[in-house]
mmCIF file of C-alpha atoms in Angstrom:
data_model
loop_
_atom_site.group_PDB
_atom_site.id
_atom_site.type_symbol
_atom_site.label_atom_id
_atom_site.label_comp_id
_atom_site.label_asym_id
_atom_site.label_seq_id
_atom_site.Cartn_x
_atom_site.Cartn_y
_atom_site.Cartn_z
ATOM 1 C CA MET G 1 -10.851 -29.350 40.762
ATOM 2 C CA LYS G 2 -13.328 -30.794 38.652
ATOM 3 C CA ILE G 3 -11.756 -32.675 36.092
ATOM 4 C CA GLY G 4 -13.410 -32.614 32.509
ATOM 5 C CA ARG G 5 -13.889 -35.914 30.502
ATOM 6 C CA PRO G 6 -10.968 -35.201 27.742
ATOM 7 C CA CYS G 7 -8.871 -33.978 30.236
ATOM 8 C CA ALA G 8 -9.188 -37.245 32.415
ATOM 9 C CA VAL G 9 -9.111 -39.513 29.534
ATOM 10 C CA ALA G 10 -5.718 -38.375 28.419
ATOM 11 C CA ILE G 11 -4.524 -38.676 32.146
ATOM 12 C CA LEU G 12 -5.744 -42.307 31.831
ATOM 13 C CA ALA G 13 -3.699 -42.539 28.883
ATOM 14 C CA LEU G 14 -0.445 -41.293 30.184
ATOM 15 C CA ALA G 15 -0.855 -43.389 33.161
ATOM 16 C CA ALA G 16 -1.281 -46.688 31.087
ATOM 17 C CA PHE G 17 1.608 -45.431 28.996
ATOM 18 C CA ALA G 18 4.448 -44.955 31.759
ATOM 19 C CA PRO G 19 5.254 -48.564 32.220
ATOM 20 C CA ILE G 20 6.592 -49.024 28.789
ATOM 21 C CA ALA G 21 9.257 -46.284 29.255
ATOM 22 C CA HIS G 22 11.283 -48.773 30.714
ATOM 23 C CA ALA G 23 11.191 -51.062 27.501
ATOM 24 C CA GLU G 24 14.180 -49.409 25.890
ATOM 25 C CA ASP G 25 16.168 -52.732 26.017
ATOM 26 C CA ASP G 26 13.242 -54.601 24.545
ATOM 27 C CA ALA G 27 12.913 -52.199 21.756
ATOM 28 C CA ARG G 28 16.438 -52.596 20.522
ATOM 29 C CA ALA G 29 16.494 -56.476 21.211
ATOM 30 C CA ILE G 30 13.652 -56.485 18.996
ATOM 31 C CA LEU G 31 15.087 -54.063 16.200
ATOM 32 C CA LYS G 32 18.129 -56.226 16.329
ATOM 33 C CA SER G 33 16.551 -59.368 16.117
ATOM 34 C CA MET G 34 14.605 -57.911 12.974
ATOM 35 C CA SER G 35 17.982 -56.527 11.332
ATOM 36 C CA ASP G 36 19.474 -60.110 11.804
ATOM 37 C CA TYR G 37 16.811 -61.825 10.102
ATOM 38 C CA LEU G 38 16.881 -59.585 7.321
ATOM 39 C CA THR G 39 20.677 -59.705 6.853
ATOM 40 C CA LYS G 40 20.467 -63.674 6.379
ATOM 41 C CA GLN G 41 18.112 -63.108 3.511
ATOM 42 C CA GLN G 42 20.252 -63.340 0.642
ATOM 43 C CA THR G 43 16.993 -63.157 -1.736
ATOM 44 C CA PHE G 44 13.625 -61.662 -1.093
ATOM 45 C CA SER G 45 10.460 -60.105 -2.476
ATOM 46 C CA ALA G 46 7.965 -58.096 -0.983
ATOM 47 C CA THR G 47 4.996 -55.685 -2.117
ATOM 48 C CA PHE G 48 4.184 -52.285 -0.428
ATOM 49 C CA ASN G 49 2.112 -49.442 -0.060
ATOM 50 C CA THR G 50 3.254 -46.159 0.897
ATOM 51 C CA ASP G 51 1.427 -42.852 2.125
ATOM 52 C CA ILE G 52 3.830 -39.448 1.934
ATOM 53 C CA GLU G 53 2.556 -36.121 3.601
ATOM 54 C CA VAL G 54 3.098 -32.424 2.512
ATOM 55 C CA VAL G 55 2.387 -29.153 4.194
ATOM 56 C CA THR G 56 1.413 -26.601 2.055
ATOM 57 C CA PRO G 57 1.840 -22.774 3.023
ATOM 58 C CA ASP G 58 -1.340 -22.445 4.798
ATOM 59 C CA LEU G 59 -0.781 -25.383 6.608
ATOM 60 C CA GLN G 60 -3.056 -28.117 5.096
ATOM 61 C CA LYS G 61 -1.735 -31.755 5.159
ATOM 62 C CA ILE G 62 -1.937 -33.554 1.880
ATOM 63 C CA GLN G 63 -1.023 -37.129 1.423
ATOM 64 C CA PHE G 64 -0.144 -39.017 -1.622
ATOM 65 C CA ALA G 65 -0.391 -42.733 -2.024
ATOM 66 C CA SER G 66 1.372 -44.949 -4.027
ATOM 67 C CA SER G 67 2.061 -48.776 -4.199
ATOM 68 C CA GLY G 68 5.039 -50.980 -5.657
ATOM 69 C CA GLN G 69 7.245 -54.013 -5.366
ATOM 70 C CA VAL G 70 10.939 -54.532 -4.631
ATOM 71 C CA ALA G 71 13.207 -57.741 -5.184
ATOM 72 C CA VAL G 72 16.556 -58.342 -3.618
ATOM 73 C CA SER G 73 19.257 -60.447 -4.029
ATOM 74 C CA ARG G 74 22.399 -59.654 -2.270
ATOM 75 C CA PRO G 75 24.670 -58.288 -2.425
ATOM 76 C CA ASN G 76 24.364 -56.135 -5.095
ATOM 77 C CA LYS G 77 21.032 -56.774 -7.294
ATOM 78 C CA VAL G 78 17.769 -54.644 -6.575
ATOM 79 C CA HIS G 79 14.579 -54.335 -8.891
ATOM 80 C CA ALA G 80 12.387 -51.678 -7.079
ATOM 81 C CA ALA G 81 8.833 -50.261 -8.884
ATOM 82 C CA ARG G 82 6.492 -47.503 -7.731
ATOM 83 C CA THR G 83 3.240 -46.621 -9.040
ATOM 84 C CA GLY G 84 1.395 -43.365 -7.766
ATOM 85 C CA GLY G 85 -0.813 -40.615 -9.150
ATOM 86 C CA PHE G 86 2.082 -38.936 -10.509
ATOM 87 C CA ALA G 87 4.855 -41.192 -11.591
ATOM 88 C CA ASP G 88 5.226 -44.531 -12.776
ATOM 89 C CA VAL G 89 8.709 -45.534 -12.413
ATOM 90 C CA GLU G 90 11.153 -48.547 -11.553
ATOM 91 C CA MET G 91 14.796 -48.856 -10.645
ATOM 92 C CA ILE G 92 17.008 -51.724 -11.756
ATOM 93 C CA PHE G 93 20.529 -52.303 -10.033
ATOM 94 C CA ASP G 94 22.685 -55.165 -11.124
ATOM 95 C CA GLY G 95 25.540 -54.522 -9.615
ATOM 96 C CA LYS G 96 27.227 -52.547 -12.435
ATOM 97 C CA GLN G 97 24.911 -50.023 -13.577
ATOM 98 C CA VAL G 98 21.624 -48.393 -11.956
ATOM 99 C CA THR G 99 18.871 -47.757 -14.752
ATOM 100 C CA ILE G 100 15.717 -45.519 -13.592
ATOM 101 C CA HIS G 101 12.942 -46.204 -16.080
ATOM 102 C CA SER G 102 9.808 -43.902 -16.049
ATOM 103 C CA LYS G 103 7.420 -45.755 -17.480
ATOM 104 C CA ASP G 104 4.669 -42.814 -18.135
ATOM 105 C CA ALA G 105 7.123 -40.532 -19.542
ATOM 106 C CA LYS G 106 8.567 -43.428 -21.880
ATOM 107 C CA SER G 107 12.274 -42.422 -20.799
ATOM 108 C CA PHE G 108 15.192 -43.812 -18.760
ATOM 109 C CA ALA G 109 18.578 -43.120 -17.929
ATOM 110 C CA GLN G 110 21.474 -45.361 -16.987
ATOM 111 C CA ILE G 111 24.297 -44.416 -14.660
ATOM 112 C CA GLU G 112 27.667 -46.824 -13.970
ATOM 113 C CA ALA G 113 27.546 -47.465 -10.231
ATOM 114 C CA PRO G 114 29.721 -50.910 -9.509
ATOM 115 C CA GLY G 115 29.378 -52.016 -6.150
ATOM 116 C CA THR G 116 26.771 -53.482 -3.418
ATOM 117 C CA ILE G 117 23.145 -52.118 -2.608
ATOM 118 C CA ASP G 118 24.640 -50.626 0.173
ATOM 119 C CA GLU G 119 27.084 -48.358 -1.750
ATOM 120 C CA LEU G 120 24.145 -47.872 -3.956
ATOM 121 C CA ILE G 121 21.727 -46.105 -1.482
ATOM 122 C CA VAL G 122 24.558 -44.097 0.086
ATOM 123 C CA LYS G 123 25.585 -43.066 -3.571
ATOM 124 C CA LEU G 124 21.898 -41.761 -4.375
ATOM 125 C CA GLU G 125 21.045 -39.991 -0.908
ATOM 126 C CA SER G 126 24.576 -38.403 -1.223
ATOM 127 C CA ASP G 127 23.338 -37.221 -4.868
ATOM 128 C CA GLY G 128 20.219 -35.977 -3.340
ATOM 129 C CA HIS G 129 17.717 -38.635 -3.903
ATOM 130 C CA ALA G 130 15.617 -39.438 -1.039
ATOM 131 C CA LEU G 131 15.078 -42.572 -0.198
ATOM 132 C CA PRO G 132 12.430 -43.361 2.749
ATOM 133 C CA GLY G 133 12.351 -47.143 3.858
ATOM 134 C CA ALA G 134 15.556 -48.064 1.671
ATOM 135 C CA ASP G 135 17.370 -48.246 5.206
ATOM 136 C CA LEU G 136 15.292 -51.505 5.416
ATOM 137 C CA LEU G 137 17.435 -53.115 2.400
ATOM 138 C CA LEU G 138 21.226 -52.389 3.892
ATOM 139 C CA SER G 139 23.122 -55.228 5.115
ATOM 140 C CA ASN G 140 22.811 -53.901 8.468
ATOM 141 C CA VAL G 141 19.768 -52.331 9.307
ATOM 142 C CA TYR G 142 20.299 -52.433 12.862
ATOM 143 C CA ASP G 143 23.336 -49.702 12.505
ATOM 144 C CA ALA G 144 21.697 -47.700 10.276
ATOM 145 C CA LEU G 145 18.446 -47.464 12.179
ATOM 146 C CA ASN G 146 19.941 -47.368 15.598
ATOM 147 C CA ALA G 147 22.350 -44.238 14.721
ATOM 148 C CA GLY G 148 21.381 -41.319 16.551
ATOM 149 C CA VAL G 149 18.303 -42.921 18.693
ATOM 150 C CA VAL G 150 18.048 -40.920 21.685
ATOM 151 C CA ASP G 151 14.833 -42.979 22.775
ATOM 152 C CA ALA G 152 13.460 -46.143 22.254
ATOM 153 C CA LYS G 153 10.390 -47.828 23.365
ATOM 154 C CA HIS G 154 8.485 -50.915 22.884
ATOM 155 C CA ILE G 155 4.844 -50.114 22.994
ATOM 156 C CA GLY G 156 3.442 -53.620 22.857
ATOM 157 C CA THR G 157 1.348 -55.489 20.207
ATOM 158 C CA GLY G 158 -0.810 -54.298 17.289
ATOM 159 C CA VAL G 159 -2.373 -56.156 14.114
ATOM 160 C CA ILE G 160 -0.946 -54.982 10.861
ATOM 161 C CA GLY G 161 -2.824 -56.982 8.041
ATOM 162 C CA GLY G 162 -4.126 -59.538 10.054
ATOM 163 C CA VAL G 163 -0.658 -59.941 11.200
ATOM 164 C CA GLU G 164 0.105 -59.762 14.943
ATOM 165 C CA CYS G 165 3.368 -57.442 15.487
ATOM 166 C CA GLU G 166 5.713 -56.030 17.834
ATOM 167 C CA HIS G 167 5.279 -52.198 18.110
ATOM 168 C CA LEU G 168 8.379 -50.065 18.556
ATOM 169 C CA ALA G 169 8.822 -46.201 18.884
ATOM 170 C CA PHE G 170 12.176 -44.646 18.629
ATOM 171 C CA ARG G 171 13.195 -40.673 18.748
ATOM 172 C CA ASN G 172 16.194 -39.013 16.571
ATOM 173 C CA ALA G 173 17.067 -35.517 17.274
ATOM 174 C CA ASP G 174 14.886 -34.506 13.907
ATOM 175 C CA THR G 175 12.387 -37.391 13.624
ATOM 176 C CA ASP G 176 10.613 -39.767 15.336
ATOM 177 C CA TRP G 177 10.070 -43.194 13.844
ATOM 178 C CA GLN G 178 7.892 -46.444 14.414
ATOM 179 C CA LEU G 179 8.486 -49.871 13.633
ATOM 180 C CA TRP G 180 5.667 -52.628 13.549
ATOM 181 C CA VAL G 181 7.698 -56.301 13.425
ATOM 182 C CA ARG G 182 5.975 -59.326 13.341
ATOM 183 C CA THR G 183 5.931 -61.832 16.085
ATOM 184 C CA GLY G 184 7.772 -65.263 15.968
ATOM 185 C CA ALA G 185 10.288 -66.982 13.845
ATOM 186 C CA GLU G 186 10.331 -64.212 10.774
ATOM 187 C CA PRO G 187 10.590 -60.779 12.073
ATOM 188 C CA ILE G 188 10.096 -59.195 9.386
ATOM 189 C CA PRO G 189 9.008 -55.271 9.182
ATOM 190 C CA CYS G 190 4.859 -54.713 8.452
ATOM 191 C CA LYS G 191 4.755 -51.094 8.795
ATOM 192 C CA TYR G 192 7.343 -48.156 9.086
ATOM 193 C CA VAL G 193 6.624 -45.035 9.877
ATOM 194 C CA ILE G 194 8.625 -41.699 9.977
ATOM 195 C CA THR G 195 7.634 -38.100 11.670
ATOM 196 C CA SER G 196 9.835 -35.330 10.581
ATOM 197 C CA LYS G 197 9.856 -32.878 13.706
ATOM 198 C CA ALA G 198 12.109 -30.433 11.972
ATOM 199 C CA VAL G 199 9.146 -29.299 9.590
ATOM 200 C CA ALA G 200 6.437 -27.497 10.253
ATOM 201 C CA ALA G 201 3.090 -29.783 11.429
ATOM 202 C CA ALA G 202 5.456 -32.762 11.564
ATOM 203 C CA PRO G 203 4.316 -34.551 8.038
ATOM 204 C CA GLN G 204 4.478 -38.228 7.890
ATOM 205 C CA TYR G 205 6.251 -40.882 5.743
ATOM 206 C CA THR G 206 4.473 -44.271 6.034
ATOM 207 C CA LEU G 207 5.412 -47.604 4.156
ATOM 208 C CA ILE G 208 3.427 -50.785 4.999
ATOM 209 C CA ILE G 209 4.670 -54.247 3.635
ATOM 210 C CA ASN G 210 1.842 -55.946 2.102
ATOM 211 C CA SER G 211 3.441 -59.499 1.312
ATOM 212 C CA TRP G 212 7.018 -60.936 1.992
ATOM 213 C CA SER G 213 8.620 -63.823 0.218
ATOM 214 C CA GLY G 214 12.098 -65.492 0.621
ATOM 215 C CA GLU G 215 11.861 -66.105 -3.468
ATOM 216 C CA VAL G 216 13.031 -64.019 -6.290
ATOM 217 C CA LYS G 217 11.810 -64.069 -9.985
ATOM 218 C CA ASP G 218 13.748 -61.635 -11.523
ATOM 219 C CA ASP G 219 17.021 -61.690 -13.465
ATOM 220 C CA PHE G 220 17.448 -57.877 -12.568
ATOM 221 C CA SER G 221 18.147 -56.862 -16.173
ATOM 222 C CA PHE G 222 16.652 -54.085 -18.085
ATOM 223 C CA ALA G 223 15.668 -54.161 -22.223
ATOM 224 C CA PRO G 224 14.099 -50.963 -22.729
ATOM 225 C CA PRO G 225 10.654 -51.061 -24.279
ATOM 226 C CA SER G 226 10.660 -50.148 -28.069
ATOM 227 C CA ASP G 227 8.872 -46.435 -27.397
ATOM 228 C CA SER G 228 11.183 -45.250 -24.813
ATOM 229 C CA LYS G 229 14.108 -43.233 -25.235
ATOM 230 C CA ARG G 230 17.226 -43.084 -23.505
ATOM 231 C CA VAL G 231 18.045 -39.509 -21.802
ATOM 232 C CA ASP G 232 20.900 -38.378 -19.676
ATOM 233 C CA ALA G 233 20.249 -38.459 -15.938
ATOM 234 C CA LYS G 234 19.858 -34.816 -15.304
ATOM 235 C CA ALA G 235 17.023 -34.899 -18.272
ATOM 236 C CA MET G 236 15.010 -37.260 -16.538
ATOM 237 C CA PRO G 237 11.593 -36.174 -15.894
ATOM 238 C CA HIS G 238 9.751 -35.267 -12.032
ATOM 239 C CA ILE G 239 9.711 -39.208 -10.642
ATOM 240 C CA ASP G 240 8.821 -38.280 -7.062
ATOM 241 C CA ASP G 241 5.678 -39.610 -5.023
ATOM 242 C CA ILE G 242 4.924 -35.826 -4.752
ATOM 243 C CA PRO G 243 3.824 -33.462 -7.923
ATOM 244 C CA GLU G 244 6.373 -30.536 -8.567
ATOM 245 C CA GLY G 245 5.200 -27.341 -6.606
ATOM 246 C CA ALA G 246 3.129 -29.376 -4.108
ATOM 247 C CA SER G 247 4.403 -28.032 -0.964
ATOM 248 C CA GLU G 248 5.080 -24.559 -2.101
#
């Protein structure tokens, strides 16, 4: 039987991929190393880019891009900001309350939420606010990410923004996800991709860390701009990366 070029290339690719199926221990060890490093960082700040895909009713994939920055002071302070084509928002948590500020809509809401960053993330997600990538801010990243993993692979190395990284791939029941972790003494996450297998056409969420620092220049307080008004949390305008009705 004659094998066509595309088929032959695919077979060669599968053959090259086969050995990494035995790298599960390496993948979990690198993930644990990254988690341990992040947990030890009592303060850090980073800048990032995100891309989130939606699938239209006619199965066209559309990506929505945004950029932002985050500052963290463990155990109970975080300031995250994100600017995209459809929202310019920030969230400030001082350990007592969380403020959601829509800069473009000139409005903000404040919710009492005493506790830690971990407790805040759990509360927001239980209230229906999806926070992809927020698990990287938890006090034990390994437990959060490793929960439900049914397959783990160490693919090899890759380069993100000129930085050499270990490339890891994991599978859960409903998602596939990948991590690129910086090699060397500072194993920080450089890229994080989540693929939603339970959704038609498997849309992806991509987070790329552009810069990272152990220093934080933020007092985690919120001073309302003179032209912004306080509103009830339920009255906050649409603040997602994706415009309303984009996937309907």
